[in-house]
PDB file of C-alpha atoms in Angstrom:
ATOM      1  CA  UNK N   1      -1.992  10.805  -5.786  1.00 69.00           C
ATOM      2  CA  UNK N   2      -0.485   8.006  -3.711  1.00 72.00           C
ATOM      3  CA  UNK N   3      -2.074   8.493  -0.332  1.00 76.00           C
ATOM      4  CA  UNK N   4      -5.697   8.811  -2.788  1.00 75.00           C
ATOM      5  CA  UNK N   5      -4.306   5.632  -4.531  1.00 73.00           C
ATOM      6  CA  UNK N   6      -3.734   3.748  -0.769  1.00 78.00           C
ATOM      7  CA  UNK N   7      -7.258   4.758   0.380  1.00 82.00           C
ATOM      8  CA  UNK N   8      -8.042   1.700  -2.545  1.00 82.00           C
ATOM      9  CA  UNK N   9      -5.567  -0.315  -0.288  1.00 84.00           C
ATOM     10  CA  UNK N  10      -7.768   0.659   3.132  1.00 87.00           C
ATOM     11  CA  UNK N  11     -11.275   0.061   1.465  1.00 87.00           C
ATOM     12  CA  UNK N  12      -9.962  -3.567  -0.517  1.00 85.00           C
ATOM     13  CA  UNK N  13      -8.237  -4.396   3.252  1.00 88.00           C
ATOM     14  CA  UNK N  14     -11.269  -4.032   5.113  1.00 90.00           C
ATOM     15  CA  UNK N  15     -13.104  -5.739   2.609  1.00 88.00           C
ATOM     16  CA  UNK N  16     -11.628  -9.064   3.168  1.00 85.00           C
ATOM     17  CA  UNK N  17     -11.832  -8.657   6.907  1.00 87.00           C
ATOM     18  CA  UNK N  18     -15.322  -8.360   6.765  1.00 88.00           C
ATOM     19  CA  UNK N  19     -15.566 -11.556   4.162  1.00 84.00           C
ATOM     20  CA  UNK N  20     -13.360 -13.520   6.874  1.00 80.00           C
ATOM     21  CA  UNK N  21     -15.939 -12.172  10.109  1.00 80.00           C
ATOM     22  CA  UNK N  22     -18.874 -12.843   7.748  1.00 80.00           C
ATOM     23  CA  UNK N  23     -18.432 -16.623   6.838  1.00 73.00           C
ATOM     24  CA  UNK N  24     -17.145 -17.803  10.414  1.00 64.00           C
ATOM     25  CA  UNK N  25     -20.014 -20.783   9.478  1.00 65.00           C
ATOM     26  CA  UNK N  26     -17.705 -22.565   7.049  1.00 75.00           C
ATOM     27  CA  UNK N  27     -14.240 -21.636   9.343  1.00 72.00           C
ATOM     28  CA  UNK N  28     -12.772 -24.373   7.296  1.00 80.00           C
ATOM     29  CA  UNK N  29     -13.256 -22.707   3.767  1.00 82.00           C
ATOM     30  CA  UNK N  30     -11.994 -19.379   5.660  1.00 79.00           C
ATOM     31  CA  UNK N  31      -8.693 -21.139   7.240  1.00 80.00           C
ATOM     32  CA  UNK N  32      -8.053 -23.106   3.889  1.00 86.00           C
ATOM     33  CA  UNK N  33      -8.357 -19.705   1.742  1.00 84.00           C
ATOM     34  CA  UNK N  34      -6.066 -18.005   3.776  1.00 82.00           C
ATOM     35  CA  UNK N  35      -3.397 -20.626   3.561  1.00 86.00           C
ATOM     36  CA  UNK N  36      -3.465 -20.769  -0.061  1.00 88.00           C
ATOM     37  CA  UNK N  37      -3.486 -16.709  -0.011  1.00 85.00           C
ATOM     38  CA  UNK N  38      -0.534 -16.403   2.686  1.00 83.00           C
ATOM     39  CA  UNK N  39       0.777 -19.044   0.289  1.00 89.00           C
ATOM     40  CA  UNK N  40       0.844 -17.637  -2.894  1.00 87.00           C
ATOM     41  CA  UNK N  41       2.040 -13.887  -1.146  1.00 82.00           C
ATOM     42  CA  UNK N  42       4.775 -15.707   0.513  1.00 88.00           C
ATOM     43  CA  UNK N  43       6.178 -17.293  -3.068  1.00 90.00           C
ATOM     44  CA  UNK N  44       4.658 -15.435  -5.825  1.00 87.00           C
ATOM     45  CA  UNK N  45       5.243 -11.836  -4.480  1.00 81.00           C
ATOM     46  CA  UNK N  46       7.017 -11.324  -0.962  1.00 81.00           C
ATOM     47  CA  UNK N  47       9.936 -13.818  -1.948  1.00 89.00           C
ATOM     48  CA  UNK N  48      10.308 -12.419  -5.545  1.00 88.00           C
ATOM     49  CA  UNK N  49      10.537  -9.084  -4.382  1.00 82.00           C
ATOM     50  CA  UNK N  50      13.218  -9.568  -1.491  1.00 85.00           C
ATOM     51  CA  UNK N  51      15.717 -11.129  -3.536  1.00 89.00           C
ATOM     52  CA  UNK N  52      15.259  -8.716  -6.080  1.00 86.00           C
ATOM     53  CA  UNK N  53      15.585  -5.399  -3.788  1.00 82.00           C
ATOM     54  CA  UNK N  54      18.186  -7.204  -0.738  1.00 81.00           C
ATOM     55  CA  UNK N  55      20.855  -8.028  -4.083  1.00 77.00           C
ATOM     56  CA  UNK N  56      23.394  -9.284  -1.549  1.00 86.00           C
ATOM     57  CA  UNK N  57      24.903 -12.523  -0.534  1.00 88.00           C
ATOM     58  CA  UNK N  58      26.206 -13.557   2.653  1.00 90.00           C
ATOM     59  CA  UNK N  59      28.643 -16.689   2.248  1.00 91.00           C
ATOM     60  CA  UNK N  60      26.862 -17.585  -0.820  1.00 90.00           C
ATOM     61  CA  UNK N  61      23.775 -17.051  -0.306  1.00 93.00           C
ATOM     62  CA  UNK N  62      21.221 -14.708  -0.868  1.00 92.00           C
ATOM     63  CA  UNK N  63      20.736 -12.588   2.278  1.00 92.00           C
ATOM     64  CA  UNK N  64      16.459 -12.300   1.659  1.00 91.00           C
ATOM     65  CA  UNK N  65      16.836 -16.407   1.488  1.00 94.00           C
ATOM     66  CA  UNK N  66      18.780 -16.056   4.997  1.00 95.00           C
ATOM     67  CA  UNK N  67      16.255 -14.014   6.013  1.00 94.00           C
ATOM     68  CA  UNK N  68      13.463 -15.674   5.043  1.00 95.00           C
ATOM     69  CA  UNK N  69      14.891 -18.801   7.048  1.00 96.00           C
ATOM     70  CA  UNK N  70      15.684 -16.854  10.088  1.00 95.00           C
ATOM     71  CA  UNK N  71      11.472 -15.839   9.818  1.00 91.00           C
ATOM     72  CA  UNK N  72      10.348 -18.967  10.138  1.00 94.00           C
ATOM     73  CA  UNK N  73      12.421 -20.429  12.472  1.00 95.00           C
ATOM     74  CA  UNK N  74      11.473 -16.885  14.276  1.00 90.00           C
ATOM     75  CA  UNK N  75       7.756 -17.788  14.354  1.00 84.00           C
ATOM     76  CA  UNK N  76       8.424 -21.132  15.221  1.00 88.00           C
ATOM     77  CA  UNK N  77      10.624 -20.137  18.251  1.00 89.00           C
ATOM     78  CA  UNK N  78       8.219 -17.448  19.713  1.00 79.00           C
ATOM     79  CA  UNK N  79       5.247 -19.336  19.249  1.00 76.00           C
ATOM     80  CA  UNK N  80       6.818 -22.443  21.245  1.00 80.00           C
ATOM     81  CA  UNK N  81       8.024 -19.731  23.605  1.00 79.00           C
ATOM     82  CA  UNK N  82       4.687 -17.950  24.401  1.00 67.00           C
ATOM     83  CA  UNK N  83       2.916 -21.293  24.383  1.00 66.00           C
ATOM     84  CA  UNK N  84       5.081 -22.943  27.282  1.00 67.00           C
ATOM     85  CA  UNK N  85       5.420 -19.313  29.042  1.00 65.00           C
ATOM     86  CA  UNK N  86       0.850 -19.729  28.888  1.00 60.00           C
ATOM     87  CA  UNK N  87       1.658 -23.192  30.498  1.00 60.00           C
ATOM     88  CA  UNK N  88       4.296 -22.396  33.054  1.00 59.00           C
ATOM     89  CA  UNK N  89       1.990 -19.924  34.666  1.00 55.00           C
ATOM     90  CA  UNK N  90      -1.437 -22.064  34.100  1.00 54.00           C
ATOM     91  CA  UNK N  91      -2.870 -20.092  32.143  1.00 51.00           C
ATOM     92  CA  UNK N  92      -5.457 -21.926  29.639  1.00 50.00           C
ATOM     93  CA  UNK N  93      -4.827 -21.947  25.874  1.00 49.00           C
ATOM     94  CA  UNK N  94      -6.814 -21.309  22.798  1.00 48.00           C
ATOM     95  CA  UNK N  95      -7.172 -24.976  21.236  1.00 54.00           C
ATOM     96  CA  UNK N  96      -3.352 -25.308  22.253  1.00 56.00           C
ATOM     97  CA  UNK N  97      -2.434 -21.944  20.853  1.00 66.00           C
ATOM     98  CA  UNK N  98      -0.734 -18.458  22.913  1.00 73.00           C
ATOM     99  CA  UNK N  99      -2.939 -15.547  21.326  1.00 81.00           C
ATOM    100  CA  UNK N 100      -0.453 -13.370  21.402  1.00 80.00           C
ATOM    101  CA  UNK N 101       1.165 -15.240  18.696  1.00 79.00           C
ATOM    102  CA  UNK N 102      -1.761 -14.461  16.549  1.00 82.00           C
ATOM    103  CA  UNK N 103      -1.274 -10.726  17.625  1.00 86.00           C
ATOM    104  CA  UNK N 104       2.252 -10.787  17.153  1.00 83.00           C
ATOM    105  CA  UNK N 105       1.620 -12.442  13.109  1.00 81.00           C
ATOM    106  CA  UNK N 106      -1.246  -9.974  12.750  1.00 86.00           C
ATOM    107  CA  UNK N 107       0.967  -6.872  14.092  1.00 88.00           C
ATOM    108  CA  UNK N 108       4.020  -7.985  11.135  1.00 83.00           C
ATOM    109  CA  UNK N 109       1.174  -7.947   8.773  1.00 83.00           C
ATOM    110  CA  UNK N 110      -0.052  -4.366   9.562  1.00 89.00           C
ATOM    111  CA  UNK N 111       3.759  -3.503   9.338  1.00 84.00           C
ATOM    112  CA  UNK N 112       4.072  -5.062   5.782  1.00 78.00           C
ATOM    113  CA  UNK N 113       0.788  -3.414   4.816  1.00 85.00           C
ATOM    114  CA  UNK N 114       2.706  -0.123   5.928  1.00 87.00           C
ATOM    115  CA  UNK N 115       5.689  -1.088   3.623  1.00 80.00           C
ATOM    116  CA  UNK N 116       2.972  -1.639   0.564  1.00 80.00           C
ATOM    117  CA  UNK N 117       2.587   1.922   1.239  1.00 84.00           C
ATOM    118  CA  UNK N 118       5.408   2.957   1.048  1.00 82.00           C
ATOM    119  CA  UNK N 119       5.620   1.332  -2.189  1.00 76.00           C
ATOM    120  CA  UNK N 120       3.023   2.815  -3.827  1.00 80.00           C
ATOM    121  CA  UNK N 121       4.403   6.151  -2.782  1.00 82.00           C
ATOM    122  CA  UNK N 122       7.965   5.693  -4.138  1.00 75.00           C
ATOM    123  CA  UNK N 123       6.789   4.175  -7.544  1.00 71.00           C
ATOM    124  CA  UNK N 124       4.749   7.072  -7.989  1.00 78.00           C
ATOM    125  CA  UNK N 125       7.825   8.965  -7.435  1.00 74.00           C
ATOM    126  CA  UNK N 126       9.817   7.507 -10.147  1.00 63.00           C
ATOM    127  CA  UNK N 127       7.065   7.426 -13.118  1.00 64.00           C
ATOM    128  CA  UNK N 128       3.276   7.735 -12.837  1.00 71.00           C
ATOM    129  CA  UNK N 129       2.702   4.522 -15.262  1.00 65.00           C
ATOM    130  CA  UNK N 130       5.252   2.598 -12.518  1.00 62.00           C
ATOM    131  CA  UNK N 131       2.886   3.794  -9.553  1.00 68.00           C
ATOM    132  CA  UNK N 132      -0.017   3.093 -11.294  1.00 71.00           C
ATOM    133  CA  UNK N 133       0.942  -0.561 -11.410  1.00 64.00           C
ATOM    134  CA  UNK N 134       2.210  -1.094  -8.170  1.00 68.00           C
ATOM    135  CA  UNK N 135      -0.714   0.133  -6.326  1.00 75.00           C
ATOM    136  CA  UNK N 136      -3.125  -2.147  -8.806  1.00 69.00           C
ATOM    137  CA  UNK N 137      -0.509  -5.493  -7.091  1.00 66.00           C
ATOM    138  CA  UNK N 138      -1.159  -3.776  -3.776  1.00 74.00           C
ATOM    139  CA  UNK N 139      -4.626  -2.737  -3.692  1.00 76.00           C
ATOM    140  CA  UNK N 140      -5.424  -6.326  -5.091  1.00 67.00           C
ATOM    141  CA  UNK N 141      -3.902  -8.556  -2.973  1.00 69.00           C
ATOM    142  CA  UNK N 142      -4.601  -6.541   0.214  1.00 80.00           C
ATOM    143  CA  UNK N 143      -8.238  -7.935   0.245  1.00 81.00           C
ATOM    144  CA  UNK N 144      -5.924 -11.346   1.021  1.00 77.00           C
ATOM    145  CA  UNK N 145      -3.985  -8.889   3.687  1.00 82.00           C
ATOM    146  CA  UNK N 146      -7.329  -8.031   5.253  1.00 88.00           C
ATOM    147  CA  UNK N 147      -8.870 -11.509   4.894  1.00 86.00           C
ATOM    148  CA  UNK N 148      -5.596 -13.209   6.396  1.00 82.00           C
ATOM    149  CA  UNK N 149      -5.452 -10.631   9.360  1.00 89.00           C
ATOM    150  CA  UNK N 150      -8.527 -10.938  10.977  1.00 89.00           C
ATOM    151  CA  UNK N 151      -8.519 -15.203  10.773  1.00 85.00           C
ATOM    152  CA  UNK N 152      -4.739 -15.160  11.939  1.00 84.00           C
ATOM    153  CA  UNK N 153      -5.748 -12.871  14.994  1.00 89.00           C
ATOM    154  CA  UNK N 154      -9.095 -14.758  15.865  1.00 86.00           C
ATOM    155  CA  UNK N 155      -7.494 -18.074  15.164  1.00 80.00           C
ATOM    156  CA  UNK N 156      -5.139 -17.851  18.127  1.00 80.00           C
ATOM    157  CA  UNK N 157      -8.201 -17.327  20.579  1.00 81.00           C
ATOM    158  CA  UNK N 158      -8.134 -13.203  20.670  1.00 85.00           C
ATOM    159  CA  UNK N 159     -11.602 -11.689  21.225  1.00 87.00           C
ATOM    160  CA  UNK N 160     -13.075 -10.073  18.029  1.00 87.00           C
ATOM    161  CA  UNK N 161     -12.909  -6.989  19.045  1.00 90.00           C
ATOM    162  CA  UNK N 162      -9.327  -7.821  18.730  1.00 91.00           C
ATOM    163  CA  UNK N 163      -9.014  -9.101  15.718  1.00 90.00           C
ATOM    164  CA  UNK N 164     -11.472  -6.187  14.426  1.00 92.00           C
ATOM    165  CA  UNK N 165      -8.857  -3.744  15.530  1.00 93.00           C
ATOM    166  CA  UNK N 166      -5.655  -5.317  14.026  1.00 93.00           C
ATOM    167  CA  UNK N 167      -7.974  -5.393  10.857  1.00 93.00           C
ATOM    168  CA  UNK N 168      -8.583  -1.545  11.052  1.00 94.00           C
ATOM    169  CA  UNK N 169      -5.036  -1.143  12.072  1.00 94.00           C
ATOM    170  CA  UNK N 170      -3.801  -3.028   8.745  1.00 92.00           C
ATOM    171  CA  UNK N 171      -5.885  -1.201   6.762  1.00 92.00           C
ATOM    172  CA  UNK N 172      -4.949   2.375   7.825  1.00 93.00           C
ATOM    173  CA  UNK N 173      -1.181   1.362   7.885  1.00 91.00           C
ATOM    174  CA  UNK N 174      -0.983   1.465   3.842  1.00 89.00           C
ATOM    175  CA  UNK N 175      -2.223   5.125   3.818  1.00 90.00           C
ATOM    176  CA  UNK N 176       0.164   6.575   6.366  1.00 91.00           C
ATOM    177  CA  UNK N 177       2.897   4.278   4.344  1.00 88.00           C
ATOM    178  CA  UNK N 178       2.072   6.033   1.444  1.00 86.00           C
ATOM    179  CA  UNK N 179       2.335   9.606   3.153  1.00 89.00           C
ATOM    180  CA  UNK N 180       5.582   9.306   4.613  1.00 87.00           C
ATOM    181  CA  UNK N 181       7.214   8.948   1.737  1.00 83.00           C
ATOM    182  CA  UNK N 182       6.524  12.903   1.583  1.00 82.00           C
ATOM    183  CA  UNK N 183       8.964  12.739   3.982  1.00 83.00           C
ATOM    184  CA  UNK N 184      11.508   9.852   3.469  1.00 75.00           C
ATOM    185  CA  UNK N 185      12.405   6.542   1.600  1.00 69.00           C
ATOM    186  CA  UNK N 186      13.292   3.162   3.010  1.00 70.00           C
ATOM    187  CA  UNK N 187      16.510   1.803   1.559  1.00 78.00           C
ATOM    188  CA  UNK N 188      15.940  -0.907  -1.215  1.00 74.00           C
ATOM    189  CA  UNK N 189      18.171  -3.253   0.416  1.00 81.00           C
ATOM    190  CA  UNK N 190      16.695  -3.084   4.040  1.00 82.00           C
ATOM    191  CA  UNK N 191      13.299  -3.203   2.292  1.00 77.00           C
ATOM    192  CA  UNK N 192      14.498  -6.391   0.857  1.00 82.00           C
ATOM    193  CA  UNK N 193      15.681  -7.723   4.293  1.00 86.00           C
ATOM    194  CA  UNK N 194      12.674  -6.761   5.816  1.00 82.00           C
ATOM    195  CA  UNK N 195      10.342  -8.594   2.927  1.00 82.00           C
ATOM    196  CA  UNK N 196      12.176 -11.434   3.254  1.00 87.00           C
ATOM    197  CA  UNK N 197      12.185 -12.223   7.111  1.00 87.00           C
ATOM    198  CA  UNK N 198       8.027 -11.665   7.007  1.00 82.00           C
ATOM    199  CA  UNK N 199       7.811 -13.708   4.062  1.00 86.00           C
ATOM    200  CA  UNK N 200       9.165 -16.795   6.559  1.00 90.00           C
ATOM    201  CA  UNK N 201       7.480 -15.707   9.303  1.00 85.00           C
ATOM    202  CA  UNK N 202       3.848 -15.965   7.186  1.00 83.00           C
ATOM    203  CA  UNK N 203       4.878 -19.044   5.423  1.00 90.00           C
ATOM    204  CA  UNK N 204       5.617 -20.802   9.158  1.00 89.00           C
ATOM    205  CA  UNK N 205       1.676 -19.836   9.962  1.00 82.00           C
ATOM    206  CA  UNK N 206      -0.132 -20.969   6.831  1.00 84.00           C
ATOM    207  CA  UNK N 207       2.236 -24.537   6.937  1.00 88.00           C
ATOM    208  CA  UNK N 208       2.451 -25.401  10.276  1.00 84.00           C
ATOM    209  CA  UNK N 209      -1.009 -23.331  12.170  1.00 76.00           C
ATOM    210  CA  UNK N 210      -3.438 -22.661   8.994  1.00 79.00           C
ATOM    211  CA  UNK N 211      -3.567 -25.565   6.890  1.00 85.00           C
ATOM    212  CA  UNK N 212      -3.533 -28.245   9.533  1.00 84.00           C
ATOM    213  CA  UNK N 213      -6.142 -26.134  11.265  1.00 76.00           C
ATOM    214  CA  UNK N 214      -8.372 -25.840   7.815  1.00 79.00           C
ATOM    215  CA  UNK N 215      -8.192 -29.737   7.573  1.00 79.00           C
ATOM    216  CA  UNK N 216      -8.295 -31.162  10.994  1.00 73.00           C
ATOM    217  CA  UNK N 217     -12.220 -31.263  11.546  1.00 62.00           C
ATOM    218  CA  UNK N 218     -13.031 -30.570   7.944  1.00 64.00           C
ATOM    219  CA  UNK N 219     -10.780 -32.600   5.335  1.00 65.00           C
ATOM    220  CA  UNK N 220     -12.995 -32.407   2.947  1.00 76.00           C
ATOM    221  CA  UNK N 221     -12.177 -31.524  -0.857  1.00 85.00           C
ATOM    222  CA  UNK N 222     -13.594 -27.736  -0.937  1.00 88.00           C
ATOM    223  CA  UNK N 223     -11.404 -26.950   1.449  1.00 88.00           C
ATOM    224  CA  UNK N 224      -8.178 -28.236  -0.746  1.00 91.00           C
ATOM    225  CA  UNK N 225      -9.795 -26.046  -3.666  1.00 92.00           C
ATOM    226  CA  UNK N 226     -10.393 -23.032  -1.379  1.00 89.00           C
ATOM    227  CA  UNK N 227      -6.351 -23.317  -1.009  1.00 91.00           C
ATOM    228  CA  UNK N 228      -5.599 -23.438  -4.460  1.00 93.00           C
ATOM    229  CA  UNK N 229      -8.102 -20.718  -5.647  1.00 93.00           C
ATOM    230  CA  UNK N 230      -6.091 -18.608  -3.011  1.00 88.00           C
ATOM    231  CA  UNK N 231      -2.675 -18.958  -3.970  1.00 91.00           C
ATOM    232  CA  UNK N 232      -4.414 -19.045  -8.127  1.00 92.00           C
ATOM    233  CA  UNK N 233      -5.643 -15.493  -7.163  1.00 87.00           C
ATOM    234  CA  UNK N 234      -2.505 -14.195  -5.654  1.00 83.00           C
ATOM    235  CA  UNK N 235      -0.252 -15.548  -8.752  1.00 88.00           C
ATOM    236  CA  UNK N 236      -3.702 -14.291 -11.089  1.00 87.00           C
ATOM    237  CA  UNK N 237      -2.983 -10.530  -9.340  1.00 79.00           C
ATOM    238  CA  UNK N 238       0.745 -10.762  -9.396  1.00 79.00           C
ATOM    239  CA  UNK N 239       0.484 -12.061 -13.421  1.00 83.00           C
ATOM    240  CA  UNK N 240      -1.918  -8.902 -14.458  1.00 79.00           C
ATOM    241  CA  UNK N 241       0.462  -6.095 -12.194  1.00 68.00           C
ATOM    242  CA  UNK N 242       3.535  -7.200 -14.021  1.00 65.00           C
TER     243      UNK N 242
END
């Protein structure tokens, strides 16, 4: 029942990669949706979720909120570090950007979409009503998963055929997430860890690459709106799945 439940998760994920390639026309409407999405994931369902599963603190803090610091200064470190590594050896950037940053973001995405799996399969092992409601969250917001994914890859500069392929990656990883737990289950508080060090690393792109991007050429007022429909429809899926 899981794996049929995650095949939701790989139709809904491809779904939002093709909305993303389809409306390249308004890029601005695409790059401010996807901020407000990664947004509203970060906050309203990655962060939650860490400090609920990771429990511990470390010197008085919570160790998902340690985590989730040590993501974005992460991102912030290896993009700098791929971007004057480009430079060093003259090689020309993407509008400034490394594209293997976007590869790198893209490649932690298809790895959470592998823990949503996961999820789905381990709720389904404690109660059916418990799975049922976990894979609605996750089926839901993966259309942002799928949407974010492809403009994240493709923003840094990668060819599409790139970005097409981290797109099918993400949306197979959910479906072999929710198979292996035929086989084994993560432990909550690594899970936890795990949520919370992505959940930086995504903010870092949607504050300091996404947004700016989305209003640089185009600061016009759909484009504000397109962020806060995003992060309205994250907190509007998280809101009906609880």
């Amino acid at each position: 029942m899981a794996v049929l439940v995650a095949l939701g998760a790989f139709l809904m994920t491809l779904a939002g990669g093709w909305t993303a390639l389809r409306v390249t026309d308004r890029r601005h409407l695409v790059l401010g949706l996807a901020g407000g999405l990664m947004l509203g994931v970060v906050g309203l369902d990655l962060l939650p979720e860490a400090l609920d599963a990771a429990g511990t603190e470390v010197f008085g803090v919570p160790a998902a909120l340690l985590l989730f610091v040590a993501g974005f200064l992460l991102a912030h470190l290896v993009e700098r570090l791929l971007a004057a590594r480009q430079a060093a050896h003259g090689a020309e950037e993407s509008d400034g950007r490394a594209p293997e940053v976007g590869l790198t973001a893209a490649a932690a995405m298809v790895g959470h979409s592998a823990m949503d799996g996961v999820a789905i399969g381990a709720a389904f092992q404690v109660d059916g009503g418990m799975g049922t409601a976990v894979a609605l969250a996750v089926v839901a917001h993966d259309f942002a998963d799928g949407f974010n994914t492809y403009t994240i890859t493709s923003l840094y500069g990668n060819a599409r055929r790139r970005a097409i392929a981290m797109l099918l990656a993400d949306a197979v990883a959910p479906v072999l997430g929710a198979a292996s737990t035929l086989l084994f289950t993560i432990p909550e508080q690594m899970l936890g860890g795990y949520l919370g060090l992505f959940g930086g690393a995504l903010l870092y792109l949607a504050a300091a690459e996404i947004l700016p991007e989305a209003h640089h050429e185009h600061p016009a007022r759909s484009t504000l709106l397109c962020t806060i429909a995003g992060a309205g429809f994250i907190w509007l899926v998280v809101g009906v799945a609880g």
